Tab-separated table of N, CA, C and O in Angstrom:
chain	number	residue	atom	x	y	z
F	1	UNK	N	10.353	40.754	-4.059
F	1	UNK	CA	9.926	39.881	-4.929
F	1	UNK	C	10.475	39.643	-6.247
F	1	UNK	O	11.060	40.631	-6.862
F	2	UNK	N	10.849	38.385	-6.734
F	2	UNK	CA	11.449	38.131	-7.982
F	2	UNK	C	10.525	38.136	-9.173
F	2	UNK	O	9.458	37.855	-9.134
F	3	UNK	N	11.137	38.757	-10.285
F	3	UNK	CA	10.389	38.882	-11.457
F	3	UNK	C	9.991	37.510	-12.333
F	3	UNK	O	9.135	37.581	-12.994
F	4	UNK	N	10.785	36.470	-12.048
F	4	UNK	CA	10.511	35.110	-12.600
F	4	UNK	C	10.273	34.323	-11.444
F	4	UNK	O	11.076	34.263	-10.497
F	5	UNK	N	9.452	33.402	-11.744
F	5	UNK	CA	9.301	32.408	-10.546
F	5	UNK	C	10.213	31.188	-10.701
F	5	UNK	O	10.428	30.774	-12.017
F	6	UNK	N	10.829	30.670	-9.827
F	6	UNK	CA	11.782	29.579	-9.799
F	6	UNK	C	11.078	28.348	-10.115
F	6	UNK	O	9.932	28.042	-9.484
F	7	UNK	N	11.449	27.560	-11.131
F	7	UNK	CA	10.807	26.334	-11.279
F	7	UNK	C	11.329	25.301	-10.204
F	7	UNK	O	12.590	25.134	-10.135
F	8	UNK	N	10.537	24.714	-9.445
F	8	UNK	CA	10.835	23.882	-8.441
F	8	UNK	C	11.059	22.604	-9.152
F	8	UNK	O	10.511	21.988	-9.840
F	9	UNK	N	12.222	21.921	-8.449
F	9	UNK	CA	12.902	20.651	-8.983
F	9	UNK	C	12.698	19.481	-7.858
F	9	UNK	O	13.049	19.875	-6.776
F	10	UNK	N	12.374	18.421	-8.294
F	10	UNK	CA	12.294	17.310	-7.302
F	10	UNK	C	13.055	16.023	-7.899
F	10	UNK	O	13.218	16.007	-9.098
F	11	UNK	N	13.705	15.257	-7.010
F	11	UNK	CA	14.385	14.071	-7.416
F	11	UNK	C	13.664	12.955	-6.677
F	11	UNK	O	13.528	12.916	-5.451
F	12	UNK	N	13.126	11.936	-7.421
F	12	UNK	CA	12.687	10.815	-6.774
F	12	UNK	C	13.659	9.579	-6.995
F	12	UNK	O	14.108	9.301	-7.949
F	13	UNK	N	13.879	9.143	-5.744
F	13	UNK	CA	14.891	7.841	-5.726
F	13	UNK	C	14.172	6.637	-5.251
F	13	UNK	O	13.667	6.545	-4.054
F	14	UNK	N	13.912	5.934	-6.236
F	14	UNK	CA	12.763	4.626	-5.779
F	14	UNK	C	12.999	3.575	-6.953
F	14	UNK	O	13.131	3.855	-8.163
F	15	UNK	N	13.124	2.531	-6.421
F	15	UNK	CA	13.422	1.350	-7.479
F	15	UNK	C	12.178	0.671	-7.860
F	15	UNK	O	12.267	-0.059	-9.020
F	16	UNK	N	10.839	0.960	-7.271
F	16	UNK	CA	9.715	0.250	-7.673
F	16	UNK	C	9.190	1.143	-8.877
F	16	UNK	O	8.741	2.441	-8.581
F	17	UNK	N	8.963	0.663	-10.213
F	17	UNK	CA	8.440	1.459	-11.275
F	17	UNK	C	7.260	1.911	-10.861
F	17	UNK	O	6.859	3.296	-11.285
F	18	UNK	N	6.157	1.301	-10.320
F	18	UNK	CA	4.860	1.716	-10.039
F	18	UNK	C	4.929	2.843	-9.082
F	18	UNK	O	4.154	4.002	-9.167
F	19	UNK	N	5.641	2.707	-7.981
F	19	UNK	CA	5.648	3.855	-7.002
F	19	UNK	C	6.337	5.117	-7.609
F	19	UNK	O	6.023	6.272	-7.498
F	20	UNK	N	7.486	4.801	-8.411
F	20	UNK	CA	8.203	5.913	-8.906
F	20	UNK	C	7.249	6.656	-9.977
F	20	UNK	O	7.277	7.800	-9.962
F	21	UNK	N	6.369	5.968	-10.697
F	21	UNK	CA	5.455	6.659	-11.673
F	21	UNK	C	4.521	7.368	-10.888
F	21	UNK	O	4.281	8.591	-11.235
F	22	UNK	N	3.981	6.797	-9.803
F	22	UNK	CA	3.000	7.609	-9.008
F	22	UNK	C	3.522	8.932	-8.258
F	22	UNK	O	3.106	10.066	-8.248
F	23	UNK	N	4.856	8.725	-7.680
F	23	UNK	CA	5.415	10.114	-7.242
F	23	UNK	C	5.864	10.921	-8.283
F	23	UNK	O	5.572	12.217	-8.059
F	24	UNK	N	6.185	10.559	-9.536
F	24	UNK	CA	6.417	11.442	-10.659
F	24	UNK	C	4.959	12.238	-10.908
F	24	UNK	O	5.027	13.578	-11.061
F	25	UNK	N	3.935	11.510	-10.960
F	25	UNK	CA	2.505	12.161	-11.172
F	25	UNK	C	2.386	13.039	-10.201
F	25	UNK	O	1.786	14.265	-10.359
F	26	UNK	N	2.255	12.763	-8.891
F	26	UNK	CA	1.984	13.646	-7.828
F	26	UNK	C	2.840	14.830	-7.797
F	26	UNK	O	2.238	15.884	-7.529
F	27	UNK	N	4.111	14.603	-7.861
F	27	UNK	CA	4.967	15.913	-8.037
F	27	UNK	C	4.818	16.797	-9.129
F	27	UNK	O	4.984	17.978	-8.964
F	28	UNK	N	4.699	16.350	-10.273
F	28	UNK	CA	4.491	16.980	-11.363
F	28	UNK	C	3.029	17.704	-11.177
F	28	UNK	O	3.247	19.029	-11.640
F	29	UNK	N	2.266	17.226	-10.666
F	29	UNK	CA	0.981	17.856	-10.565
F	29	UNK	C	0.819	18.935	-9.301
F	29	UNK	O	0.112	19.775	-9.455
F	30	UNK	N	1.998	18.914	-8.595
F	30	UNK	CA	2.265	19.897	-7.616
F	30	UNK	C	3.216	21.012	-8.058
F	30	UNK	O	3.471	22.012	-7.330
F	31	UNK	N	3.679	20.853	-9.279
F	31	UNK	CA	4.385	22.025	-9.917
F	31	UNK	C	5.699	21.827	-10.137
F	31	UNK	O	6.632	22.787	-10.288
F	32	UNK	N	6.195	20.531	-9.668
F	32	UNK	CA	7.648	20.263	-9.735
F	32	UNK	C	8.115	19.850	-11.083
F	32	UNK	O	7.380	19.101	-11.768
F	33	UNK	N	9.357	20.036	-11.595
F	33	UNK	CA	10.080	19.509	-12.542
F	33	UNK	C	10.715	18.191	-11.834
F	33	UNK	O	11.557	18.335	-11.024
F	34	UNK	N	10.167	17.071	-12.314
F	34	UNK	CA	10.789	15.812	-11.673
F	34	UNK	C	11.667	14.913	-12.457
F	34	UNK	O	11.656	14.708	-13.560
F	35	UNK	N	12.775	14.477	-11.590
F	35	UNK	CA	13.764	13.526	-12.347
F	35	UNK	C	13.869	12.413	-11.418
F	35	UNK	O	13.538	12.508	-10.174
F	36	UNK	N	13.832	11.201	-11.978
F	36	UNK	CA	13.860	9.972	-11.169
F	36	UNK	C	15.272	9.221	-11.259
F	36	UNK	O	15.975	9.252	-12.279
F	37	UNK	N	15.501	8.322	-10.195
F	37	UNK	CA	16.727	7.462	-10.226
F	37	UNK	C	16.209	6.157	-9.612
F	37	UNK	O	15.534	6.282	-8.489
F	38	UNK	N	16.526	4.961	-10.111
F	38	UNK	CA	16.194	3.708	-9.608
F	38	UNK	C	17.044	3.150	-8.558
F	38	UNK	O	16.699	2.004	-8.202
F	39	UNK	N	18.049	3.858	-8.270
F	39	UNK	CA	18.932	3.286	-7.250
F	39	UNK	C	19.638	4.604	-6.531
F	39	UNK	O	19.528	5.603	-7.009
F	40	UNK	N	20.255	4.089	-5.426
F	40	UNK	CA	20.739	5.111	-4.437
F	40	UNK	C	21.852	5.912	-5.010
F	40	UNK	O	21.995	7.173	-4.733
F	41	UNK	N	22.989	5.336	-5.592
F	41	UNK	CA	24.149	6.082	-5.981
F	41	UNK	C	23.848	6.916	-7.108
F	41	UNK	O	24.300	8.087	-7.235
F	42	UNK	N	22.794	6.503	-8.003
F	42	UNK	CA	22.474	7.365	-9.189
F	42	UNK	C	21.741	8.579	-8.656
F	42	UNK	O	21.873	9.768	-9.209
F	43	UNK	N	21.014	8.202	-7.631
F	43	UNK	CA	20.215	9.288	-6.886
F	43	UNK	C	21.072	10.356	-6.228
F	43	UNK	O	20.788	11.712	-6.416
F	44	UNK	N	22.232	9.973	-5.534
F	44	UNK	CA	22.958	11.014	-4.848
F	44	UNK	C	23.685	11.877	-5.937
F	44	UNK	O	23.636	13.109	-5.807
F	45	UNK	N	24.109	11.332	-6.980
F	45	UNK	CA	24.695	12.140	-8.164
F	45	UNK	C	23.667	13.059	-8.795
F	45	UNK	O	24.006	14.200	-9.150
F	46	UNK	N	22.534	12.611	-8.917
F	46	UNK	CA	21.448	13.554	-9.516
F	46	UNK	C	21.121	14.690	-8.549
F	46	UNK	O	21.057	15.777	-9.179
F	47	UNK	N	20.990	14.386	-7.333
F	47	UNK	CA	20.863	15.537	-6.312
F	47	UNK	C	22.172	16.372	-6.455
F	47	UNK	O	21.812	17.629	-6.318
F	48	UNK	N	23.334	15.909	-6.369
F	48	UNK	CA	24.454	16.730	-6.583
F	48	UNK	C	24.453	17.561	-7.690
F	48	UNK	O	24.620	18.845	-7.675
F	49	UNK	N	23.955	17.010	-8.841
F	49	UNK	CA	23.962	17.862	-9.989
F	49	UNK	C	22.721	18.896	-10.231
F	49	UNK	O	23.017	20.007	-10.466
F	50	UNK	N	21.697	18.356	-9.792
F	50	UNK	CA	20.471	19.223	-9.848
F	50	UNK	C	20.097	20.200	-8.651
F	50	UNK	O	19.395	21.202	-8.902
F	51	UNK	N	20.624	20.002	-7.600
F	51	UNK	CA	20.370	20.749	-6.269
F	51	UNK	C	18.909	20.904	-6.187
F	51	UNK	O	18.386	22.001	-6.118
F	52	UNK	N	18.036	19.846	-6.104
F	52	UNK	CA	16.542	20.063	-6.140
F	52	UNK	C	15.937	20.681	-4.832
F	52	UNK	O	16.677	20.617	-3.779
F	53	UNK	N	14.641	21.058	-4.930
F	53	UNK	CA	14.194	21.449	-3.775
F	53	UNK	C	13.556	20.451	-2.846
F	53	UNK	O	13.509	20.675	-1.627
F	54	UNK	N	13.311	19.174	-3.419
F	54	UNK	CA	12.782	18.086	-2.486
F	54	UNK	C	13.409	16.897	-3.119
F	54	UNK	O	13.625	16.807	-4.425
F	55	UNK	N	13.738	15.964	-2.238
F	55	UNK	CA	13.991	14.484	-2.728
F	55	UNK	C	12.981	13.502	-1.878
F	55	UNK	O	12.748	13.765	-0.789
F	56	UNK	N	12.405	12.672	-2.704
F	56	UNK	CA	11.633	11.453	-2.077
F	56	UNK	C	12.561	10.258	-2.177
F	56	UNK	O	13.223	10.150	-3.189
F	57	UNK	N	12.566	9.647	-1.119
F	57	UNK	CA	13.800	8.646	-0.907
F	57	UNK	C	13.153	7.323	-0.354
F	57	UNK	O	12.687	7.397	0.776
F	58	UNK	N	13.280	6.125	-1.140
F	58	UNK	CA	12.960	4.765	-0.640
F	58	UNK	C	13.993	4.332	0.154
F	58	UNK	O	15.257	4.770	-0.065
F	59	UNK	N	13.720	3.583	1.282
F	59	UNK	CA	14.818	3.100	2.118
F	59	UNK	C	15.450	1.774	1.508
F	59	UNK	O	16.639	1.503	1.321
F	60	UNK	N	14.508	0.943	0.925
F	60	UNK	CA	15.108	-0.427	0.212
F	60	UNK	C	15.594	-0.057	-1.225
F	60	UNK	O	14.436	-0.258	-2.065
F	61	UNK	N	16.639	0.089	-1.319
F	61	UNK	CA	17.226	0.236	-2.772
F	61	UNK	C	18.175	-0.768	-3.114
F	61	UNK	O	18.748	-1.411	-2.279
F	62	UNK	N	18.290	-1.124	-4.242
F	62	UNK	CA	19.214	-2.235	-4.861
F	62	UNK	C	20.826	-2.139	-4.526
F	62	UNK	O	21.454	-3.065	-4.516
F	63	UNK	N	21.315	-0.816	-4.552
F	63	UNK	CA	22.627	-0.742	-4.245
F	63	UNK	C	23.029	-0.336	-2.720
F	63	UNK	O	23.547	-1.254	-2.058
F	64	UNK	N	22.725	0.970	-2.493
F	64	UNK	CA	22.874	1.340	-1.060
F	64	UNK	C	21.543	1.657	-0.441
F	64	UNK	O	20.644	2.053	-1.053
F	65	UNK	N	21.325	1.543	0.837
F	65	UNK	CA	19.856	1.799	1.425
F	65	UNK	C	19.746	3.315	1.547
F	65	UNK	O	20.641	4.033	1.336
F	66	UNK	N	18.428	3.600	1.769
F	66	UNK	CA	18.037	5.098	1.763
F	66	UNK	C	18.557	5.681	2.929
F	66	UNK	O	19.009	7.055	2.756
F	67	UNK	N	18.971	5.116	4.027
F	67	UNK	CA	19.718	5.912	5.077
F	67	UNK	C	21.133	6.370	4.638
F	67	UNK	O	21.408	7.395	4.972
F	68	UNK	N	21.721	5.372	3.901
F	68	UNK	CA	23.129	5.692	3.517
F	68	UNK	C	22.853	7.022	2.548
F	68	UNK	O	23.865	7.976	2.332
F	69	UNK	N	21.968	6.937	1.630
F	69	UNK	CA	21.710	7.999	0.503
F	69	UNK	C	21.522	9.304	1.127
F	69	UNK	O	22.157	10.289	0.928
F	70	UNK	N	20.630	9.333	2.154
F	70	UNK	CA	20.515	10.408	2.884
F	70	UNK	C	21.626	11.051	3.658
F	70	UNK	O	21.857	12.310	3.535
F	71	UNK	N	22.451	10.235	4.154
F	71	UNK	CA	23.708	10.666	4.797
F	71	UNK	C	24.498	11.366	3.648
F	71	UNK	O	25.176	12.360	3.944
F	72	UNK	N	24.768	10.643	2.699
F	72	UNK	CA	25.636	11.120	1.484
F	72	UNK	C	24.975	12.528	1.097
F	72	UNK	O	25.817	13.524	0.762
F	73	UNK	N	23.793	12.568	0.993
F	73	UNK	CA	23.185	13.784	0.347
F	73	UNK	C	23.394	15.065	1.422
F	73	UNK	O	23.854	16.287	0.993
F	74	UNK	N	23.272	14.736	2.654
F	74	UNK	CA	23.440	15.775	3.798
F	74	UNK	C	24.893	16.354	3.826
F	74	UNK	O	25.118	17.258	4.375
F	75	UNK	N	25.826	15.493	3.236
F	75	UNK	CA	27.122	16.104	3.107
F	75	UNK	C	27.346	17.325	2.247
F	75	UNK	O	28.262	18.062	2.391
F	76	UNK	N	26.360	17.627	1.305
F	76	UNK	CA	26.539	18.829	0.472
F	76	UNK	C	25.296	19.387	0.203
F	76	UNK	O	25.108	20.536	-0.621
F	77	UNK	N	24.314	19.051	0.868
F	77	UNK	CA	22.725	19.693	0.471
F	77	UNK	C	21.944	19.821	1.574
F	77	UNK	O	21.893	18.940	2.422
F	78	UNK	N	21.076	20.756	1.648
F	78	UNK	CA	20.105	21.050	2.713
F	78	UNK	C	18.640	20.695	2.098
F	78	UNK	O	17.657	21.075	2.585
F	79	UNK	N	18.540	20.240	0.892
F	79	UNK	CA	17.296	19.838	0.248
F	79	UNK	C	16.303	19.175	1.408
F	79	UNK	O	16.671	18.402	2.219
F	80	UNK	N	15.097	19.370	1.142
F	80	UNK	CA	13.946	18.737	1.945
F	80	UNK	C	13.863	17.228	1.496
F	80	UNK	O	13.647	16.893	0.360
F	81	UNK	N	14.175	16.380	2.356
F	81	UNK	CA	14.271	14.894	2.129
F	81	UNK	C	12.940	14.258	2.811
F	81	UNK	O	12.810	14.292	4.015
F	82	UNK	N	12.038	13.688	1.922
F	82	UNK	CA	11.071	12.755	2.431
F	82	UNK	C	11.428	11.154	2.211
F	82	UNK	O	11.393	10.904	1.076
F	83	UNK	N	11.587	10.612	3.299
F	83	UNK	CA	11.869	9.206	3.259
F	83	UNK	C	10.397	8.373	3.161
F	83	UNK	O	9.603	8.641	3.891
F	84	UNK	N	10.363	7.477	2.207
F	84	UNK	CA	9.126	6.811	2.032
F	84	UNK	C	9.392	5.249	1.970
F	84	UNK	O	10.334	4.927	1.259
F	85	UNK	N	8.793	4.613	2.945
F	85	UNK	CA	9.158	3.205	2.968
F	85	UNK	C	8.087	2.324	3.851
F	85	UNK	O	7.318	3.050	4.233
F	86	UNK	N	8.082	1.161	3.392
F	86	UNK	CA	7.162	0.133	4.065
F	86	UNK	C	7.717	-0.323	5.452
F	86	UNK	O	6.774	-0.672	6.124
F	87	UNK	N	8.892	0.096	5.859
F	87	UNK	CA	9.347	-0.236	7.206
F	87	UNK	C	8.533	0.491	8.233
F	87	UNK	O	8.549	1.848	8.193
F	88	UNK	N	7.994	-0.061	9.160
F	88	UNK	CA	7.127	0.517	10.181
F	88	UNK	C	7.748	0.687	11.448
F	88	UNK	O	7.182	1.224	12.431
F	89	UNK	N	8.750	-0.051	11.702
F	89	UNK	CA	9.561	-0.049	13.001
F	89	UNK	C	9.924	1.225	13.358
F	89	UNK	O	10.541	2.091	12.837
F	90	UNK	N	9.606	1.674	14.604
F	90	UNK	CA	9.928	3.146	15.119
F	90	UNK	C	11.559	3.267	15.145
F	90	UNK	O	12.030	4.374	14.762
F	91	UNK	N	12.360	2.300	15.297
F	91	UNK	CA	13.731	2.469	15.139
F	91	UNK	C	14.232	2.842	13.837
F	91	UNK	O	15.154	3.575	13.520
F	92	UNK	N	13.522	2.147	12.707
F	92	UNK	CA	13.826	2.639	11.415
F	92	UNK	C	13.526	4.148	11.180
F	92	UNK	O	14.209	4.833	10.576
F	93	UNK	N	12.432	4.497	11.659
F	93	UNK	CA	11.969	6.092	11.609
F	93	UNK	C	13.155	6.804	12.143
F	93	UNK	O	13.431	7.787	11.731
F	94	UNK	N	13.430	6.545	13.387
F	94	UNK	CA	14.431	7.416	14.042
F	94	UNK	C	15.793	7.304	13.241
F	94	UNK	O	16.428	8.369	13.200
F	95	UNK	N	16.141	6.220	12.620
F	95	UNK	CA	17.200	6.203	11.926
F	95	UNK	C	17.188	6.981	10.622
F	95	UNK	O	18.144	7.506	10.275
F	96	UNK	N	15.988	7.013	10.141
F	96	UNK	CA	15.664	7.963	8.955
F	96	UNK	C	16.105	9.355	9.395
F	96	UNK	O	16.729	10.137	8.684
F	97	UNK	N	15.624	9.780	10.462
F	97	UNK	CA	15.767	11.215	10.955
F	97	UNK	C	17.144	11.526	11.325
F	97	UNK	O	17.735	12.451	10.947
F	98	UNK	N	17.870	10.478	11.926
F	98	UNK	CA	19.133	10.483	12.227
F	98	UNK	C	20.158	10.839	10.876
F	98	UNK	O	21.181	11.345	10.970
F	99	UNK	N	19.668	10.165	9.825
F	99	UNK	CA	20.515	10.037	8.446
F	99	UNK	C	20.251	11.386	7.845
F	99	UNK	O	20.897	11.549	6.999
F	100	UNK	N	19.138	12.124	8.223
F	100	UNK	CA	19.074	13.548	7.587
F	100	UNK	C	17.516	13.718	6.922
F	100	UNK	O	17.310	14.837	6.296
F	101	UNK	N	16.700	12.812	7.049
F	101	UNK	CA	15.341	12.954	6.558
F	101	UNK	C	14.742	13.966	7.248
F	101	UNK	O	14.755	14.190	8.360
F	102	UNK	N	13.873	14.756	6.579
F	102	UNK	CA	12.920	15.727	7.188
F	102	UNK	C	11.683	15.239	7.488
F	102	UNK	O	11.030	15.627	8.404
F	103	UNK	N	11.310	14.356	6.708
F	103	UNK	CA	9.895	13.603	6.930
F	103	UNK	C	10.178	11.897	6.650
F	103	UNK	O	11.006	11.656	5.758
F	104	UNK	N	9.220	11.308	7.415
F	104	UNK	CA	9.287	9.924	7.055
F	104	UNK	C	7.913	9.248	6.869
F	104	UNK	O	7.060	9.467	7.845
F	105	UNK	N	7.566	8.969	5.773
F	105	UNK	CA	6.086	8.531	5.548
F	105	UNK	C	6.163	6.943	5.208
F	105	UNK	O	6.959	6.546	4.592
F	106	UNK	N	5.213	6.317	5.738
F	106	UNK	CA	5.165	4.911	5.501
F	106	UNK	C	4.250	4.650	4.264
F	106	UNK	O	3.312	5.135	4.072
F	107	UNK	N	4.714	3.540	3.450
F	107	UNK	CA	3.858	2.873	2.396
F	107	UNK	C	2.770	2.124	2.864
F	107	UNK	O	3.157	1.216	3.903
F	108	UNK	N	1.609	2.075	2.326
F	108	UNK	CA	1.313	2.765	1.427
F	108	UNK	C	0.776	4.221	1.945
F	108	UNK	O	0.451	4.296	3.105
F	109	UNK	N	0.972	5.318	1.211
F	109	UNK	CA	0.807	6.662	1.667
F	109	UNK	C	-0.238	7.364	0.871
F	109	UNK	O	-0.536	6.868	-0.354
F	110	UNK	N	-0.946	8.281	1.233
F	110	UNK	CA	-1.975	9.025	0.480
F	110	UNK	C	-1.133	10.208	-0.279
F	110	UNK	O	-0.533	10.993	0.471
F	111	UNK	N	-1.474	10.348	-1.503
F	111	UNK	CA	-0.708	11.420	-2.241
F	111	UNK	C	-1.000	12.823	-1.640
F	111	UNK	O	-0.124	13.609	-1.525
F	112	UNK	N	-2.294	13.102	-1.185
F	112	UNK	CA	-2.459	14.318	-0.485
F	112	UNK	C	-1.626	14.486	0.714
F	112	UNK	O	-1.055	15.575	1.081
F	113	UNK	N	-1.296	13.405	1.544
F	113	UNK	CA	-0.384	13.379	2.531
F	113	UNK	C	1.125	13.810	2.178
F	113	UNK	O	1.503	14.700	2.876
F	114	UNK	N	1.453	13.377	1.135
F	114	UNK	CA	2.801	13.554	0.615
F	114	UNK	C	2.791	14.986	0.172
F	114	UNK	O	3.810	15.741	0.648
F	115	UNK	N	1.881	15.483	-0.548
F	115	UNK	CA	1.745	16.849	-0.930
F	115	UNK	C	1.747	17.969	0.261
F	115	UNK	O	2.343	18.688	0.239
F	116	UNK	N	1.042	17.472	1.295
F	116	UNK	CA	0.929	18.395	2.467
F	116	UNK	C	2.416	18.535	3.094
F	116	UNK	O	2.788	19.624	3.370
F	117	UNK	N	3.086	17.487	3.239
F	117	UNK	CA	4.367	17.351	3.791
F	117	UNK	C	5.426	18.198	3.006
F	117	UNK	O	6.188	19.123	3.413
F	118	UNK	N	5.288	18.052	1.653
F	118	UNK	CA	6.234	18.629	0.814
F	118	UNK	C	5.779	20.331	0.913
F	118	UNK	O	6.637	21.140	0.850
F	119	UNK	N	4.818	20.545	0.718
F	119	UNK	CA	4.267	22.073	0.943
F	119	UNK	C	4.738	22.792	2.071
F	119	UNK	O	5.336	23.790	2.301
F	120	UNK	N	4.546	21.952	3.414
F	120	UNK	CA	5.082	22.481	4.545
F	120	UNK	C	6.595	22.653	4.670
F	120	UNK	O	7.198	23.634	5.164
F	121	UNK	N	7.282	21.700	3.893
F	121	UNK	CA	8.765	21.646	4.085
F	121	UNK	C	9.317	22.544	3.119
F	121	UNK	O	10.562	22.921	3.219
F	122	UNK	N	8.803	22.925	1.909
F	122	UNK	CA	9.498	23.673	0.811
F	122	UNK	C	8.871	25.161	0.794
F	122	UNK	O	9.324	25.848	-0.097
F	123	UNK	N	7.801	25.591	1.532
F	123	UNK	CA	7.328	26.898	1.440
F	123	UNK	C	8.062	27.871	2.260
F	123	UNK	O	8.229	27.469	3.471
F	124	UNK	N	8.670	28.907	1.766
F	124	UNK	CA	9.514	29.806	2.544
F	124	UNK	C	8.589	30.306	3.705
F	124	UNK	O	7.412	30.640	3.404
F	125	UNK	N	9.167	30.482	4.791
F	125	UNK	CA	8.288	31.205	5.952
F	125	UNK	C	8.319	32.629	5.553
F	125	UNK	O	9.004	33.376	4.869
F	126	UNK	N	7.038	33.154	6.217
F	126	UNK	CA	6.898	34.573	5.883
F	126	UNK	C	7.869	35.439	6.834
F	126	UNK	O	8.134	34.989	7.881
F	127	UNK	N	8.167	36.403	6.189
F	127	UNK	CA	9.302	37.325	6.798
F	127	UNK	C	8.621	38.180	7.878
F	127	UNK	O	7.443	38.487	7.732
């Protein structure tokens, strides 16, 4: 058992201000220190610098798409990646998993659903 609790960190990579604000609110309320990036390349660098516990990742970003972002993050990190997108095609979902996403949620999503996926993915397994 550790004497001090680790502050969990999240990075939100999302170009839509309203969705980014919602994700910030949901993750902060779940106990994360949240950092946001409005584009893919900035998000990759933020993940590299902060090494967060979780990343939420939009697919449709203004510079590089979320699939490329996930692939780049996977080159240096095992962080838990939740891809959030309006794309409903099963081939996009498979592409997300192939790129390195741990979860793929379609917008609109319910905050409780996002919290559940993050809880499942970031809680250490019992020894």
